[in-house]
Amino acid sequence: MTTGDDQRPLAAWRYQGRLRTYQQDVLDRVPVVPGDPVHVVAPPGAGKTLLGLLLAGRHGARALALAPTATIRSQWVRSAAALDGTATVSEDPEAPGDLTVLTYQMLSVLETGNPLTDLASADWQRELVSGGRDEEDAASWLADLGRSNPTAHRKGIARRSRAIRRRLAREDPALLASALHPNARALVDRLVAHGVETIVLDECHHLLDHWALVVAYLAARIRDAGREPVLIGLTATLPSTDDRAAHDNYTALLGEVDHEVPTPAVVKEGNLAPYRDHVWFVEPTADEVTFLRGHEQRLAELVTSTFDDPDGAEWLVATLQPPADPAGSTGRDDPEARLARAFDADFAVAESAARMLAEVRPDHPVLDLLHRGARTAPDAEQRLRLLARYALDRLLPDPARSEQWLRIKRSIVDFGFTLNDRGVRRGRDPIDTVLASSAAKDTAVGEILRLEAGQDAVEHLRAVVVTDHATHGNTRGSGGRGAGALRTFTTVTADPALARFRPVLVTAQHLRIAARDVDVLLPALRRRLGDGLATTTLEDAPHVLAVDTGGHGSAAVLSAVSELLTDATTRLVVGTRGLLGEGWDCPAANTLIDLTAVATSAATQQLRGRTLRLDPAWPRKVAHNWTVTAVVPPDVPLLAVPDVARLHRKHEQIWGLLRADDAQVVRGTGTALTEAQALRLGGLVAKDRRQSVAGLDADIAAAMPSRADTHAAWRIGEPYADREGSAAVVEEPDAAPFTTGPTAAVVMAGVLAVLLVVVGQGLRVLVEAWRAGAVAGVAGTVLLAAVAAALAWPVARGLGTALRQRFDSVGGYRRAVRVVIDGLHRAGRIPAYGDGDVRVTARWAGRVPAAFTMEVVGGSVADRRTVTAAFADFFGPVRTPRFLLETGRVEATRIRRAPLLAASLWAARRLTRGNRFLAVPTGIGRRREDAEAFAADWARRVGPCRLHEVDSPESLVLLLRARRDSGASSTPPTLRDQWS
């Protein structure tokens, strides 16, 4: 065992250079405590290697750094050697140093293909035994399968091995050791005996399955040696949560993120290129539209034939009018109460059934109980939801209807769903597949490049087009041409306007050029790869040449193509995400055209990171990152927007300059679309035939900022706070949704006028009282003043509040926001915020507010997100809250203290649309006392209100009315992350 002094050889490490602001923030904010993992997320180029070394130096003990590749491992060695100190650095697993740098593969090196084969085989054998075989028969069956069908046997073992890896990552060291190869165990023993306590995991989003297993074993062995390990995880992107088990292994080791360095901070420091995100929209091709129309027609026919039938229509009505529960039902059982129970039981199904009923039986009386918004046509997913529920409720239980059950089950597969006795499950959606791989996106590459060629700095333009695969299996609506990089390249090379770009295609298996460019590109490739290159003309695309690389691997070919892009021999590279994504480094690349269908944080940010590297040949480099999105045209009735939804998911991961205000850095589609463009997109999605994709793209092209303007807008080198915030934006709000509206103001003014007349008449009586004597005069004056004040003051106060909110809508929203924030603090959800911490701003359309932005400053990021989530609850449509706030109505206990105000509000409700409701935010409505305090605060600061608890059949009726008569925005507020 090493001595205490020997265990801290890295404590003397010093960095003599100047740390970047965000690097110093990480070191200041993130403690290094034995036993607690450190988890830092920072974009490529942010200096994560230096951060990892300095964090390891904080602990001081001997450290192991693990890197995903040999190249990155060498970077760690060079960076460590540049630090002041006497610590030794080693890359030799046989001779560890004070810092030992290895690749993940070196730590988990295996002499056999799968260290878990025996465990997986044992698991499989136990499954067979539990299925009825005896031990001997199960073992014999497995052995026979290995001989007769080795592929099936191998796949079965591999599948069970993955499950075991995930399970073992959470187990004790002894069990973990049983899964590891002896070489891996020996290396771990050597590192532990050497005194390693700190484990630095570079690009730790790779830390899944087997690598997570080995690291977990190493950490457990360090604990067995009596020391607490420090795990330091560094990554540019978090792993996807799609594989929940693998993600759980990752978070079990590294926990939540301790600090995230946003990309804008690295740009501000001048270590990444400034950038701008753009979107380009396409309509599917004619063949694809024909497929989509047929798809929609077939779905409509299937659904209509089901629900236009008497049994189907009756089921819709029964869904909206469920019978009372004899055991638990109390109170009303009229149609409105039954409808409320249907929505409370399953809001999504009830809403879908209401829309479907309005389509097949538009005159049914139950529809009179619904808000008009519930009568719009159901979209494709709602139709499928109803079809599946109907099949489960009516068809599956009836053996006589088995043929109809099978027909619907077979039909629903064509729409991307599977139906079984557990319900409906989403599968591979053909609509999403057609839109994601639309051939129109290939044509969009040329449209974008022509637009870029007309912008400034065109001489620096170097573009990269990235697809998911070289070829895609989907051929629906494509005339038999599978999507992917090969199809995209064929389209690009056929466009004569793009000839000056001399495009090159590179994938793991392909290298292609345009035939017209052979005299330029082939010699350039031969200079880098040798003379063994040969070309072949493609039969189906004679303008394209396939290049035989003469045995060179994909890494060498990609390196050669990168050099061609750097020196402008080519200015356009088409390839796949697997080759041009994470790990590809070509600083000259400055324009990304993203044709992929991935929207995870890891994939999205890794792709965009390819264009952000600083380019020595262009000191004022600005990157443009384009997302191409397919939109179903308005004249196609199919209500499906999977590609638009993917666009939003992608941009939720990306920081950028807000189009409406370059001074703001935000996440979301606001970085790529102006507010007017977002409204046009919303019109397209809503089937507004006044909108068109061509018109939207024309707007985008006309409003496209220059690269020079983008560079200036980033204000590189200026100070920044490195503070992340969150805001809620209410679009197209009611100017004064929290009081009783203008009618109530008029009524209250009239009541006060009448009261003044009455007081005037009372003054005449007082005059006579004073003539009768001073005592009578004083008593009469006091009495009249007291009665007048008691009656008039609540009305005057309510009138003042209504007028202030009418003429100062920002102030009205600010007071409402203040009540929500104080309610959250009172409920113990957030710290206290002062008035100066609350920001409410309006965007105006003439003299009418078009949007309100609400946020708080201070506190943690989690606190601010708690606040904006509450804003989303409160200012959005009413769903299923525990408490409702009814505005414009005085609590019954206060009526005797404010009878004239209660009468005024009652009269106003009779003259207008009636009550208005707001949902008490979930963070406030968990306890009744918090909700009551919230309502009391509202009544004091904002206006009259009444609190309702949704806890009975009667209150479900109220909830249905609240959904119909919400006082908030008809659409949920947009939650927007902000950075400054």
Coordinates of N, CA, C and O in Angstrom, one line a residue, residues 742-879:
P742 N -64.3 44.2 -19.2 CA -64.8 45.6 -19.3 C -66.3 45.7 -18.9 O -66.7 46.7 -18.4
T743 N -67.1 44.6 -19.1 CA -68.5 44.7 -18.7 C -68.6 44.9 -17.2 O -69.4 45.7 -16.7
A744 N -67.8 44.2 -16.4 CA -67.9 44.3 -15.0 C -67.4 45.7 -14.6 O -68.0 46.3 -13.6
A745 N -66.4 46.3 -15.3 CA -66.0 47.6 -14.9 C -67.2 48.6 -15.1 O -67.4 49.5 -14.3
V746 N -67.9 48.5 -16.2 CA -69.0 49.4 -16.5 C -70.1 49.2 -15.4 O -70.7 50.2 -14.9
V747 N -70.4 47.9 -15.1 CA -71.4 47.7 -14.0 C -71.0 48.2 -12.7 O -71.8 48.9 -12.0
M748 N -69.7 48.0 -12.3 CA -69.2 48.6 -11.1 C -69.3 50.1 -11.1 O -69.6 50.8 -10.1
A749 N -68.9 50.7 -12.2 CA -69.0 52.2 -12.3 C -70.5 52.6 -12.1 O -70.8 53.6 -11.5
G750 N -71.4 51.9 -12.8 CA -72.8 52.2 -12.6 C -73.3 52.1 -11.2 O -74.1 52.9 -10.7
V751 N -72.9 51.0 -10.5 CA -73.3 50.8 -9.1 C -72.7 52.0 -8.3 O -73.5 52.5 -7.4
L752 N -71.5 52.4 -8.5 CA -70.9 53.5 -7.7 C -71.7 54.7 -8.0 O -72.0 55.6 -7.1
A753 N -72.1 54.9 -9.3 CA -72.9 56.1 -9.6 C -74.2 56.1 -8.9 O -74.7 57.2 -8.3
V754 N -74.9 55.0 -8.9 CA -76.2 54.9 -8.1 C -75.9 55.1 -6.6 O -76.7 55.8 -6.0
L755 N -74.8 54.6 -6.1 CA -74.6 54.7 -4.7 C -74.3 56.2 -4.4 O -74.8 56.7 -3.3
L756 N -73.6 56.9 -5.3 CA -73.4 58.4 -5.1 C -74.8 59.1 -5.0 O -75.0 60.1 -4.3
V757 N -75.7 58.7 -5.9 CA -77.0 59.3 -5.9 C -77.7 59.1 -4.6 O -78.3 60.0 -4.0
V758 N -77.6 57.9 -4.1 CA -78.2 57.5 -2.8 C -77.6 58.3 -1.7 O -78.3 58.9 -0.8
V759 N -76.3 58.4 -1.7 CA -75.6 59.2 -0.7 C -76.0 60.7 -0.8 O -76.2 61.4 0.2
G760 N -76.2 61.2 -2.0 CA -76.6 62.5 -2.2 C -78.0 62.8 -1.5 O -78.2 63.8 -0.9
Q761 N -78.9 61.8 -1.7 CA -80.2 61.9 -1.1 C -80.0 61.8 0.4 O -80.7 62.5 1.2
G762 N -79.1 61.0 0.9 CA -78.8 60.9 2.3 C -78.3 62.2 2.9 O -78.6 62.5 4.1
L763 N -77.6 62.9 2.1 CA -77.1 64.2 2.6 C -78.2 65.2 2.9 O -78.1 66.0 3.9
R764 N -79.3 65.1 2.2 CA -80.4 66.0 2.5 C -81.0 65.6 3.9 O -81.4 66.5 4.6
V765 N -81.0 64.3 4.1 CA -81.5 63.9 5.5 C -80.6 64.4 6.6 O -81.0 64.8 7.6
L766 N -79.3 64.4 6.2 CA -78.3 64.8 7.2 C -78.5 66.3 7.5 O -78.3 66.8 8.7
V767 N -78.8 67.1 6.5 CA -79.0 68.5 6.7 C -80.1 68.7 7.8 O -80.0 69.5 8.7
E768 N -81.2 68.0 7.6 CA -82.3 68.1 8.5 C -81.9 67.6 9.9 O -82.3 68.2 11.0
A769 N -81.0 66.6 10.0 CA -80.5 66.1 11.3 C -79.7 67.1 12.0 O -79.8 67.3 13.2
W770 N -78.8 67.8 11.2 CA -78.0 68.8 11.8 C -78.9 70.0 12.3 O -78.6 70.6 13.4
R771 N -79.9 70.3 11.6 CA -80.8 71.3 12.1 C -81.5 70.9 13.4 O -81.8 71.8 14.3
A772 N -81.7 69.6 13.6 CA -82.4 69.2 14.8 C -81.5 69.2 16.0 O -81.9 69.2 17.1
G773 N -80.1 69.1 15.7 CA -79.2 69.2 16.8 C -77.9 68.5 16.4 O -77.8 67.7 15.5
A774 N -76.8 68.9 17.1 CA -75.4 68.5 16.8 C -75.3 67.0 17.0 O -74.6 66.3 16.2
V775 N -75.9 66.5 18.0 CA -75.7 65.1 18.3 C -76.3 64.2 17.2 O -75.7 63.3 16.7
A776 N -77.5 64.6 16.8 CA -78.2 63.8 15.7 C -77.4 64.0 14.4 O -77.3 63.0 13.6
G777 N -76.8 65.2 14.2 CA -76.1 65.4 12.9 C -74.8 64.6 12.9 O -74.5 64.0 11.9
V778 N -74.1 64.6 14.0 CA -72.8 63.8 14.1 C -73.2 62.3 13.9 O -72.5 61.6 13.1
A779 N -74.2 61.8 14.6 CA -74.5 60.4 14.5 C -74.9 60.0 13.1 O -74.5 59.0 12.6
G780 N -75.7 60.8 12.5 CA -76.2 60.6 11.1 C -75.1 60.6 10.1 O -75.0 59.8 9.2
T781 N -74.1 61.5 10.3 CA -73.0 61.6 9.4 C -72.1 60.4 9.5 O -71.7 59.8 8.5
V782 N -71.8 60.0 10.8 CA -71.0 58.8 11.0 C -71.6 57.6 10.4 O -71.0 56.8 9.7
L783 N -72.9 57.5 10.6 CA -73.6 56.3 10.1 C -73.6 56.2 8.6 O -73.3 55.2 8.0
L784 N -73.9 57.4 8.0 CA -74.0 57.4 6.5 C -72.6 57.1 5.9 O -72.5 56.4 4.9
A785 N -71.6 57.8 6.5 CA -70.2 57.6 6.0 C -69.8 56.1 6.1 O -69.2 55.5 5.2
A786 N -70.1 55.5 7.3 CA -69.7 54.1 7.5 C -70.4 53.2 6.5 O -69.8 52.3 5.9
V787 N -71.7 53.4 6.3 CA -72.5 52.5 5.4 C -72.0 52.7 4.0 O -71.8 51.7 3.2
A788 N -71.8 54.0 3.6 CA -71.4 54.3 2.2 C -70.0 53.7 2.0 O -69.7 53.1 0.9
A789 N -69.1 53.8 2.9 CA -67.7 53.3 2.7 C -67.7 51.8 2.7 O -67.0 51.2 1.8
A790 N -68.5 51.1 3.6 CA -68.6 49.7 3.6 C -69.1 49.1 2.3 O -68.6 48.1 1.8
L791 N -70.1 49.8 1.7 CA -70.6 49.4 0.4 C -69.8 49.7 -0.8 O -69.6 49.0 -1.7
A792 N -69.3 51.0 -0.7 CA -68.6 51.5 -1.9 C -67.1 51.1 -2.0 O -66.7 50.9 -3.2
W793 N -66.4 50.9 -0.9 CA -65.0 50.7 -1.0 C -64.7 49.4 -1.8 O -63.8 49.4 -2.7
P794 N -65.3 48.2 -1.5 CA -65.0 47.0 -2.3 C -65.3 47.2 -3.8 O -64.5 46.7 -4.6
V795 N -66.4 47.9 -4.1 CA -66.7 48.1 -5.5 C -65.6 49.0 -6.1 O -65.2 48.8 -7.2
A796 N -65.3 50.1 -5.4 CA -64.3 51.1 -5.9 C -62.9 50.4 -6.1 O -62.3 50.6 -7.1
R797 N -62.6 49.5 -5.2 CA -61.3 48.8 -5.3 C -61.3 47.9 -6.4 O -60.4 47.8 -7.2
G798 N -62.5 47.1 -6.6 CA -62.6 46.2 -7.7 C -62.6 47.0 -9.1 O -61.9 46.5 -10.0
L799 N -63.2 48.1 -9.1 CA -63.2 48.9 -10.3 C -61.8 49.4 -10.6 O -61.3 49.4 -11.8
G800 N -61.1 49.8 -9.6 CA -59.7 50.3 -9.8 C -58.8 49.2 -10.4 O -58.0 49.4 -11.3
T801 N -59.0 48.0 -9.8 CA -58.2 46.8 -10.2 C -58.5 46.5 -11.7 O -57.6 46.3 -12.5
A802 N -59.8 46.5 -12.0 CA -60.2 46.2 -13.4 C -59.7 47.2 -14.4 O -59.2 46.9 -15.5
L803 N -59.7 48.5 -14.0 CA -59.2 49.5 -14.9 C -57.7 49.4 -15.1 O -57.2 49.6 -16.2
R804 N -57.0 49.2 -13.9 CA -55.6 49.1 -14.0 C -55.2 47.9 -15.0 O -54.3 48.1 -15.8
Q805 N -55.8 46.8 -14.8 CA -55.5 45.7 -15.7 C -56.0 45.9 -17.1 O -55.4 45.3 -18.0
R806 N -57.0 46.7 -17.3 CA -57.4 47.0 -18.6 C -56.5 47.9 -19.4 O -56.2 47.6 -20.5
F807 N -55.9 48.9 -18.7 CA -55.1 49.8 -19.3 C -53.6 49.6 -19.0 O -52.7 50.3 -19.6
D808 N -53.3 48.7 -18.1 CA -51.9 48.3 -17.8 C -51.8 46.8 -17.8 O -51.7 46.2 -16.7
S809 N -51.9 46.1 -19.0 CA -52.0 44.7 -19.0 C -50.7 44.0 -18.5 O -50.7 43.0 -17.9
V810 N -49.5 44.7 -18.8 CA -48.3 44.2 -18.2 C -48.3 44.2 -16.7 O -47.9 43.2 -16.1
G811 N -48.8 45.2 -16.1 CA -48.9 45.3 -14.7 C -49.8 44.2 -14.2 O -49.6 43.6 -13.1
G812 N -50.9 43.9 -14.9 CA -51.8 42.8 -14.5 C -51.2 41.5 -14.5 O -51.3 40.7 -13.6
Y813 N -50.4 41.2 -15.6 CA -49.7 39.9 -15.6 C -48.6 39.9 -14.6 O -48.4 38.8 -14.0
R814 N -48.0 41.0 -14.3 CA -47.0 41.0 -13.3 C -47.5 40.7 -11.9 O -46.9 39.9 -11.2
R815 N -48.7 41.2 -11.6 CA -49.3 40.9 -10.3 C -49.7 39.4 -10.2 O -49.5 38.8 -9.2
A816 N -50.2 38.9 -11.3 CA -50.6 37.5 -11.3 C -49.3 36.6 -11.2 O -49.3 35.6 -10.4
V817 N -48.2 37.0 -11.9 CA -47.0 36.2 -11.7 C -46.5 36.3 -10.3 O -46.0 35.3 -9.8
R818 N -46.6 37.5 -9.7 CA -46.1 37.6 -8.3 C -46.8 36.7 -7.4 O -46.2 36.1 -6.5
V819 N -48.1 36.5 -7.6 CA -48.9 35.7 -6.7 C -48.5 34.2 -6.9 O -48.4 33.5 -5.9
V820 N -48.2 33.8 -8.2 CA -47.8 32.4 -8.4 C -46.4 32.2 -7.8 O -46.2 31.1 -7.1
I821 N -45.5 33.1 -7.9 CA -44.2 32.9 -7.3 C -44.3 32.9 -5.8 O -43.6 32.0 -5.2
D822 N -45.0 33.7 -5.2 CA -45.2 33.7 -3.7 C -45.9 32.4 -3.3 O -45.5 31.9 -2.2
G823 N -46.8 31.9 -4.1 CA -47.5 30.7 -3.7 C -46.5 29.5 -3.7 O -46.5 28.6 -2.9
L824 N -45.6 29.5 -4.7 CA -44.6 28.4 -4.8 C -43.7 28.5 -3.6 O -43.3 27.5 -3.0
H825 N -43.3 29.7 -3.2 CA -42.4 29.9 -2.1 C -43.1 29.4 -0.8 O -42.5 28.7 0.1
R826 N -44.3 29.8 -0.6 CA -45.1 29.5 0.6 C -45.2 28.0 0.7 O -45.2 27.4 1.8
A827 N -45.3 27.3 -0.5 CA -45.4 25.8 -0.5 C -44.1 25.1 -0.3 O -44.0 23.9 -0.3
G828 N -43.0 25.9 -0.2 CA -41.7 25.3 0.0 C -41.0 24.8 -1.3 O -40.1 24.0 -1.2
R829 N -41.5 25.3 -2.4 CA -41.0 24.7 -3.7 C -39.8 25.5 -4.2 O -38.9 25.0 -4.9
I830 N -39.7 26.8 -3.8 CA -38.6 27.7 -4.3 C -38.2 28.6 -3.3 O -39.0 28.9 -2.3
P831 N -37.0 29.3 -3.4 CA -36.7 30.3 -2.4 C -37.5 31.6 -2.7 O -38.2 31.7 -3.7
A832 N -37.3 32.5 -1.8 CA -38.0 33.8 -1.9 C -37.4 34.6 -3.1 O -36.2 34.6 -3.2
Y833 N -38.3 35.3 -3.8 CA -37.8 36.2 -4.9 C -38.4 37.6 -4.6 O -39.6 37.7 -4.3
G834 N -37.5 38.6 -4.8 CA -38.0 40.0 -4.6 C -38.6 40.5 -5.9 O -38.6 39.9 -6.9
D835 N -39.2 41.7 -5.8 CA -39.9 42.3 -6.9 C -38.9 42.5 -8.1 O -39.2 42.4 -9.2
G836 N -37.6 42.8 -7.7 CA -36.6 43.1 -8.7 C -36.2 41.8 -9.5 O -35.6 41.9 -10.5
D837 N -36.6 40.6 -8.9 CA -36.2 39.4 -9.6 C -37.3 38.9 -10.6 O -37.1 37.9 -11.2
V838 N -38.4 39.6 -10.6 CA -39.5 39.2 -11.5 C -39.6 40.1 -12.7 O -39.5 41.3 -12.6
R839 N -39.6 39.4 -13.9 CA -39.6 40.2 -15.1 C -40.8 39.8 -16.0 O -41.0 38.6 -16.2
V840 N -41.6 40.7 -16.4 CA -42.7 40.5 -17.3 C -42.6 41.6 -18.4 O -42.6 42.7 -18.1
T841 N -42.5 41.1 -19.6 CA -42.4 42.0 -20.8 C -43.4 41.6 -21.8 O -43.8 40.5 -21.9
A842 N -43.8 42.6 -22.6 CA -44.9 42.4 -23.6 C -44.3 42.7 -25.0 O -43.5 43.6 -25.1
R843 N -44.8 41.9 -25.9 CA -44.5 42.2 -27.3 C -45.8 42.7 -27.9 O -46.9 42.0 -27.8
W844 N -45.8 43.9 -28.5 CA -47.0 44.5 -29.0 C -47.3 44.4 -30.4 O -46.3 44.4 -31.2
A845 N -48.5 44.2 -30.8 CA -49.0 44.3 -32.2 C -49.9 45.5 -32.3 O -51.1 45.5 -32.0
G846 N -49.3 46.7 -32.6 CA -50.0 48.0 -32.5 C -50.2 48.3 -31.1 O -49.2 48.4 -30.3
R847 N -51.4 48.5 -30.6 CA -51.8 48.8 -29.2 C -52.2 47.6 -28.5 O -52.7 47.7 -27.4
V848 N -52.1 46.4 -29.1 CA -52.6 45.2 -28.5 C -51.4 44.3 -28.2 O -50.6 44.1 -29.0
P849 N -51.4 43.7 -26.9 CA -50.3 42.8 -26.6 C -50.4 41.5 -27.4 O -51.4 40.8 -27.4
A850 N -49.3 41.1 -28.1 CA -49.3 39.9 -28.9 C -48.7 38.7 -28.1 O -48.9 37.6 -28.4
A851 N -47.9 39.0 -27.1 CA -47.2 38.0 -26.3 C -46.7 38.6 -25.0 O -46.3 39.8 -24.9
F852 N -46.7 37.8 -23.9 CA -46.1 38.2 -22.7 C -45.0 37.2 -22.3 O -45.2 36.0 -22.5
T853 N -43.8 37.7 -22.0 CA -42.7 36.8 -21.5 C -42.5 37.0 -20.0 O -42.4 38.1 -19.6
M854 N -42.5 35.9 -19.3 CA -42.5 35.9 -17.8 C -41.3 35.1 -17.3 O -41.1 34.0 -17.8
E855 N -40.5 35.7 -16.4 CA -39.4 34.9 -15.9 C -39.0 35.5 -14.6 O -39.4 36.6 -14.2
V856 N -38.1 34.7 -13.9 CA -37.5 35.2 -12.6 C -36.0 35.1 -12.8 O -35.5 34.2 -13.6
V857 N -35.2 35.9 -12.1 CA -33.8 35.8 -12.1 C -33.3 35.4 -10.7 O -34.0 35.7 -9.7
G858 N -32.2 34.8 -10.6 CA -31.7 34.3 -9.3 C -32.1 32.9 -9.0 O -32.9 32.3 -9.7
G859 N -31.6 32.4 -7.9 CA -31.9 31.0 -7.6 C -31.2 30.0 -8.5 O -30.4 30.4 -9.4
S860 N -31.4 28.7 -8.4 CA -30.8 27.7 -9.2 C -31.6 27.6 -10.5 O -32.7 28.1 -10.6
V861 N -31.0 26.9 -11.5 CA -31.7 26.6 -12.7 C -32.9 25.8 -12.5 O -34.0 26.1 -13.0
A862 N -32.8 24.8 -11.5 CA -34.0 24.0 -11.2 C -35.1 24.9 -10.6 O -36.3 24.7 -10.9
D863 N -34.8 25.9 -9.8 CA -35.8 26.8 -9.2 C -36.5 27.5 -10.3 O -37.7 27.7 -10.3
R864 N -35.7 28.1 -11.2 CA -36.3 28.9 -12.3 C -37.2 28.0 -13.2 O -38.3 28.5 -13.6
R865 N -36.8 26.8 -13.4 CA -37.7 25.9 -14.2 C -38.9 25.5 -13.4 O -40.0 25.3 -14.1
T866 N -38.8 25.4 -12.1 CA -40.0 25.1 -11.3 C -41.0 26.3 -11.5 O -42.2 26.1 -11.7
V867 N -40.5 27.5 -11.5 CA -41.4 28.7 -11.7 C -42.0 28.7 -13.1 O -43.2 28.8 -13.2
T868 N -41.2 28.5 -14.1 CA -41.8 28.5 -15.4 C -42.8 27.4 -15.7 O -43.8 27.5 -16.4
A869 N -42.5 26.2 -15.1 CA -43.5 25.1 -15.2 C -44.8 25.5 -14.5 O -45.9 25.1 -15.0
A870 N -44.7 26.2 -13.4 CA -46.0 26.7 -12.8 C -46.7 27.7 -13.7 O -47.9 27.7 -13.7
F871 N -45.9 28.5 -14.3 CA -46.6 29.5 -15.3 C -47.3 28.7 -16.4 O -48.4 29.1 -16.8
A872 N -46.7 27.6 -16.9 CA -47.3 26.8 -17.9 C -48.6 26.2 -17.4 O -49.6 26.1 -18.2
D873 N -48.6 25.7 -16.2 CA -49.9 25.2 -15.6 C -50.9 26.3 -15.5 O -52.1 26.1 -15.9
F874 N -50.5 27.5 -15.0 CA -51.5 28.5 -14.7 C -52.0 29.3 -15.9 O -53.2 29.6 -16.0
F875 N -51.1 29.6 -16.8 CA -51.5 30.4 -18.0 C -51.9 29.6 -19.2 O -52.1 30.2 -20.3
G876 N -51.9 28.3 -19.1 CA -52.3 27.4 -20.2 C -53.7 26.9 -20.0 O -54.4 27.2 -19.1
P877 N -54.1 26.0 -21.0 CA -55.5 25.4 -20.9 C -55.7 24.6 -19.6 O -54.7 24.0 -19.1
V878 N -56.9 24.6 -19.1 CA -57.2 23.8 -18.0 C -57.3 22.3 -18.4 O -57.9 21.9 -19.3
R879 N -56.5 21.5 -17.6 CA -56.5 20.0 -17.9 C -57.2 19.3 -16.7 O -58.4 19.2 -16.6

